[in-house]
Amino acid sequence: MSKLVDKEIVAKKMPSRIIRNQIFKGLFFLSTLFGLLVLGVLFYRIITQGIGYIDLDFFQNFASRRPENAGIKAAFIGTIWLMVVVAPVSLILGVGTAIYLEEYAKKNKFTSFIKLNISNLAGVPSIVFGLLGLTIFVRAMALERSVLAAGLTMSLLVLPVIIVASQEAIRSVPKELREASFAMGATKWQTVLKVVLPASIPGILTGGILALSRAIGETAPLIVIGIPMFVAFLPKTIMDTFTVLPMQIYNWTSRPQAEFQDLAAAGILVMLVLLIVMNSIAVFIRNHFQKRY
Amino acid sequence: MKKFKGFAITAMLTGVLAVATACGSDTTKEKSTSGTGDTAAKLSGEVIIDGSSTVYPIMEAVTEEYGTVQPDVRVSVGLSGTGGGFKKFIAGETDLSNASRPVKDEEKAELDKNGIEFTELPLAYDGITVVVNPQNDFVDHLTVDELKALWIDNGKTKMWSDIRPEWPKEEIKFYSPGTDSGTHDYFNEVILQDAPMVANATLSGDPNILVQGVTGDKNAIGYFGYAYYAENKDKLKDVSIDNGNGPVEPTHETIGGDYKPLSRTVYTYVSNKAVADKEQVADYTKFAIENAGKMAEEVGYISLPEADYKKDLEKLAELTK
């Protein structure tokens, strides 16, 4: 009579299995530790270098040739202006596209071809979007080097990310919810507006905020469309020119004087805090509004 | 569920409102700026500058000072690089274009084609400084021919001993500014006569990366603007250049004088039409010339002789007549 479990064989194999378990546990721990260590070193360097420059003046002064007078007023406010354009444009277009693709579009080859291309777009180098923005917004539409031109360019850059995230969120809404809505006599539009969208809002906003975090960190497309480095004024309308934090940081890091490197570190700190705040909001939204079906 | 809907709608509405208010303020602000521009002494309007990252610190300093004289003139300075700046200048998008080398013939032809007349205004001197690692005790000076032999591409790995037989048989590591920089163009032109540069050179648009590269490698050689050497004298060793009259070290005194052929003039190019049509551009350019020398010194460049700035001013006066 054969036994279901041969204790002897199990006992023989056990030590090697435990060791294998330990090895992989160790490996995964090391890879986590590696990332954390790099982050720790980065934080340590930036904080020791930059913290001395962060005071009220740093936020109230424009850039200057004298490190002690230099500040990020134009860059900081400029970044916020950029967000004001990028957020609504990219969210409205992105969520709209995602709803169409998931809810309305026929499931045929053409639709999946479009979806494939959108995913591919997410991997296109940002400088290519800069060239696109230069040709379309700056030159053809004559928006010049305005907040609007830069905002539209950045919106294009982050659109694929938002569309893909929104698609995922919409797709994860259970079919039963839609069917229940239809069964109650709701139209397609009513279902989308009152059932699908509310259920997918956490996913959409999380993706949106992560996309916006990317938009505030990009330099290359802005340099290509000709956004200036030094401005000693704040934009008053979206047609005015401006500068942003990452450009200011980029410029400071390439200056010969060591003090500017410290200023760059201070700028990076401000940007890190801004990003952490934005990501925290994303996490908060996800945790607070998420409902599992 | 209701809470979500409320949230979604608020989020969307805020977005739309933000755009709407931004657009709304557009028209009102337009009026107020044109209103203040009436008085002759107080200027307003825009001055758009782009171009070389080498010239950028000078223009940043000038613009910072200009802000205390004419706070209502909105000056913006970009840094697309000399070549990138000219592309925008050719497209008529900028009023002034900074350049760390003279305008190329091809660029001139394109400017002609677009009917853009311009005036070249020298602003300061910069000395391209050739540097080696401080541990390198054998290289003290190089002749121009040796420099060419070092940097030209011959398809082979280069040893120090290829240049002078008494030098060690070790591979040379090259560090050079990127191909879009005017510094690279200038070096290529005067030292290599436009022949291709060694293919395995490390290229970087950020001179601080080059400083780090040369600092960290005993067999490294690199070149960049004098200001970067001046700030890192303790970490780098400069190489004197022999142009046939004995070795000359790049210093504040020799750049623009005996330090040849790596002394260069940095320029700004101003659109004649912009000077004639826009009072603020003319005024800014005048201010820039008057202050360029002092500002250049402050940010690590060498000022031109007084007479050269006078010449610039005369050229400008011609345009505003």
Coordinates of C-alpha atoms in Angstrom, one line a residue, chain A residues 74-217:
Chain A
A74 CA 10.4 82.2 -11.2
A75 CA 11.1 78.4 -11.5
F76 CA 8.8 77.4 -8.6
I77 CA 5.9 79.5 -9.7
G78 CA 6.5 78.5 -13.3
T79 CA 6.3 74.9 -12.4
I80 CA 2.9 75.5 -10.8
W81 CA 1.7 77.4 -13.8
L82 CA 2.8 74.5 -16.0
M83 CA 0.7 72.1 -13.8
V84 CA -2.3 74.4 -14.2
V85 CA -2.2 73.8 -17.9
V86 CA -1.1 70.2 -18.0
A87 CA -3.5 68.8 -15.3
P88 CA -6.8 69.7 -17.0
V89 CA -5.7 69.2 -20.6
S90 CA -4.1 65.8 -20.0
L91 CA -6.7 64.5 -17.7
I92 CA -9.7 65.5 -19.8
L93 CA -8.1 64.2 -23.0
G94 CA -6.7 61.1 -21.4
V95 CA -9.8 60.0 -19.5
G96 CA -11.9 60.8 -22.5
T97 CA -9.8 58.6 -24.8
A98 CA -9.7 55.8 -22.2
I99 CA -13.6 55.9 -21.9
Y100 CA -14.0 55.8 -25.6
L101 CA -11.5 52.9 -26.1
E102 CA -12.9 50.8 -23.3
E103 CA -16.6 51.6 -23.4
Y104 CA -17.6 52.7 -26.9
A105 CA -15.0 51.5 -29.4
K106 CA -15.7 48.2 -31.2
K107 CA -13.4 45.5 -30.2
N108 CA -11.7 45.0 -33.6
K109 CA -8.2 45.0 -35.0
F110 CA -8.2 48.7 -35.5
T111 CA -9.0 49.5 -31.9
S112 CA -6.3 47.1 -30.6
F113 CA -3.9 48.7 -33.1
I114 CA -4.6 52.1 -31.6
K115 CA -4.2 50.7 -28.1
L116 CA -0.9 49.2 -29.0
N117 CA 0.3 52.5 -30.4
I118 CA -0.7 54.4 -27.3
S119 CA 1.3 52.0 -25.1
N120 CA 4.3 52.4 -27.5
L121 CA 3.9 56.2 -27.3
A122 CA 4.6 55.9 -23.5
G123 CA 8.1 54.8 -24.4
V124 CA 9.0 57.5 -26.9
P125 CA 11.9 59.7 -25.7
S126 CA 10.7 63.0 -24.3
I127 CA 12.8 65.0 -26.6
V128 CA 10.7 63.8 -29.6
F129 CA 7.7 65.3 -27.9
G130 CA 9.7 68.5 -27.6
L131 CA 10.3 68.5 -31.4
L132 CA 6.6 67.9 -32.0
G133 CA 5.6 70.7 -29.6
L134 CA 8.1 73.0 -31.4
T135 CA 6.6 72.3 -34.8
I136 CA 2.9 72.3 -33.9
F137 CA 2.4 74.5 -30.9
V138 CA 5.3 76.9 -30.9
R139 CA 5.5 77.5 -34.7
A140 CA 2.4 76.3 -36.5
M141 CA -0.1 77.6 -33.9
A142 CA 2.2 80.5 -33.1
L143 CA 1.9 80.1 -29.3
E144 CA 5.6 80.9 -29.0
R145 CA 7.4 80.2 -25.8
S146 CA 4.3 80.4 -23.6
V147 CA 3.1 78.5 -20.7
L148 CA 0.3 77.2 -22.9
A149 CA 2.7 75.8 -25.6
A150 CA 4.9 74.1 -23.0
G151 CA 1.8 72.8 -21.1
L152 CA 0.3 71.3 -24.3
T153 CA 3.6 69.7 -25.2
M154 CA 3.9 68.2 -21.7
S155 CA 0.3 67.1 -21.9
L156 CA 1.2 65.1 -25.0
L157 CA 4.1 63.6 -23.2
V158 CA 2.1 62.3 -20.3
L159 CA -1.1 61.5 -22.2
P160 CA -0.1 57.9 -23.0
V161 CA 0.6 57.2 -19.3
I162 CA -2.8 58.6 -18.2
I163 CA -4.7 56.8 -21.0
V164 CA -3.1 53.4 -20.1
A165 CA -3.7 54.0 -16.4
S166 CA -7.3 55.0 -17.0
Q167 CA -8.0 52.1 -19.3
E168 CA -6.7 49.7 -16.6
A169 CA -9.0 51.4 -14.0
I170 CA -12.0 51.3 -16.2
R171 CA -11.4 47.7 -17.2
S172 CA -11.2 46.7 -13.6
V173 CA -14.8 47.8 -12.9
P174 CA -16.7 44.5 -12.8
K175 CA -19.0 43.7 -15.7
E176 CA -21.8 42.9 -13.2
L177 CA -22.0 46.6 -12.2
R178 CA -22.6 47.7 -15.8
E179 CA -25.1 45.0 -16.4
A180 CA -26.9 45.9 -13.2
S181 CA -27.1 49.5 -14.4
F182 CA -28.4 48.5 -17.9
A183 CA -30.9 46.2 -16.2
M184 CA -32.2 49.2 -14.3
G185 CA -32.9 50.9 -17.6
A186 CA -29.9 53.3 -17.6
T187 CA -28.4 54.4 -20.9
K188 CA -24.8 53.8 -21.9
W189 CA -23.9 57.4 -21.0
Q190 CA -25.7 57.2 -17.6
T191 CA -23.8 54.0 -16.9
V192 CA -20.5 55.5 -17.8
L193 CA -21.1 58.7 -15.8
K194 CA -22.7 57.2 -12.7
V195 CA -21.3 53.7 -12.4
V196 CA -18.1 53.2 -14.3
L197 CA -16.4 56.6 -13.7
P198 CA -17.0 56.8 -10.0
A199 CA -15.7 53.3 -9.5
S200 CA -12.6 53.9 -11.5
I201 CA -11.8 57.4 -10.2
P202 CA -9.1 56.2 -7.7
G203 CA -7.2 54.4 -10.4
I204 CA -7.5 57.3 -12.8
L205 CA -6.4 60.0 -10.4
T206 CA -3.5 57.8 -9.1
G207 CA -2.3 57.4 -12.7
G208 CA -2.9 61.1 -13.4
I209 CA -0.9 62.3 -10.5
L210 CA 2.0 60.0 -11.3
A211 CA 1.9 61.3 -14.8
L212 CA 1.9 64.9 -13.6
S213 CA 4.9 64.1 -11.4
R214 CA 6.7 63.1 -14.6
A215 CA 5.7 66.3 -16.3
I216 CA 7.2 68.5 -13.6
G217 CA 10.5 66.6 -13.7

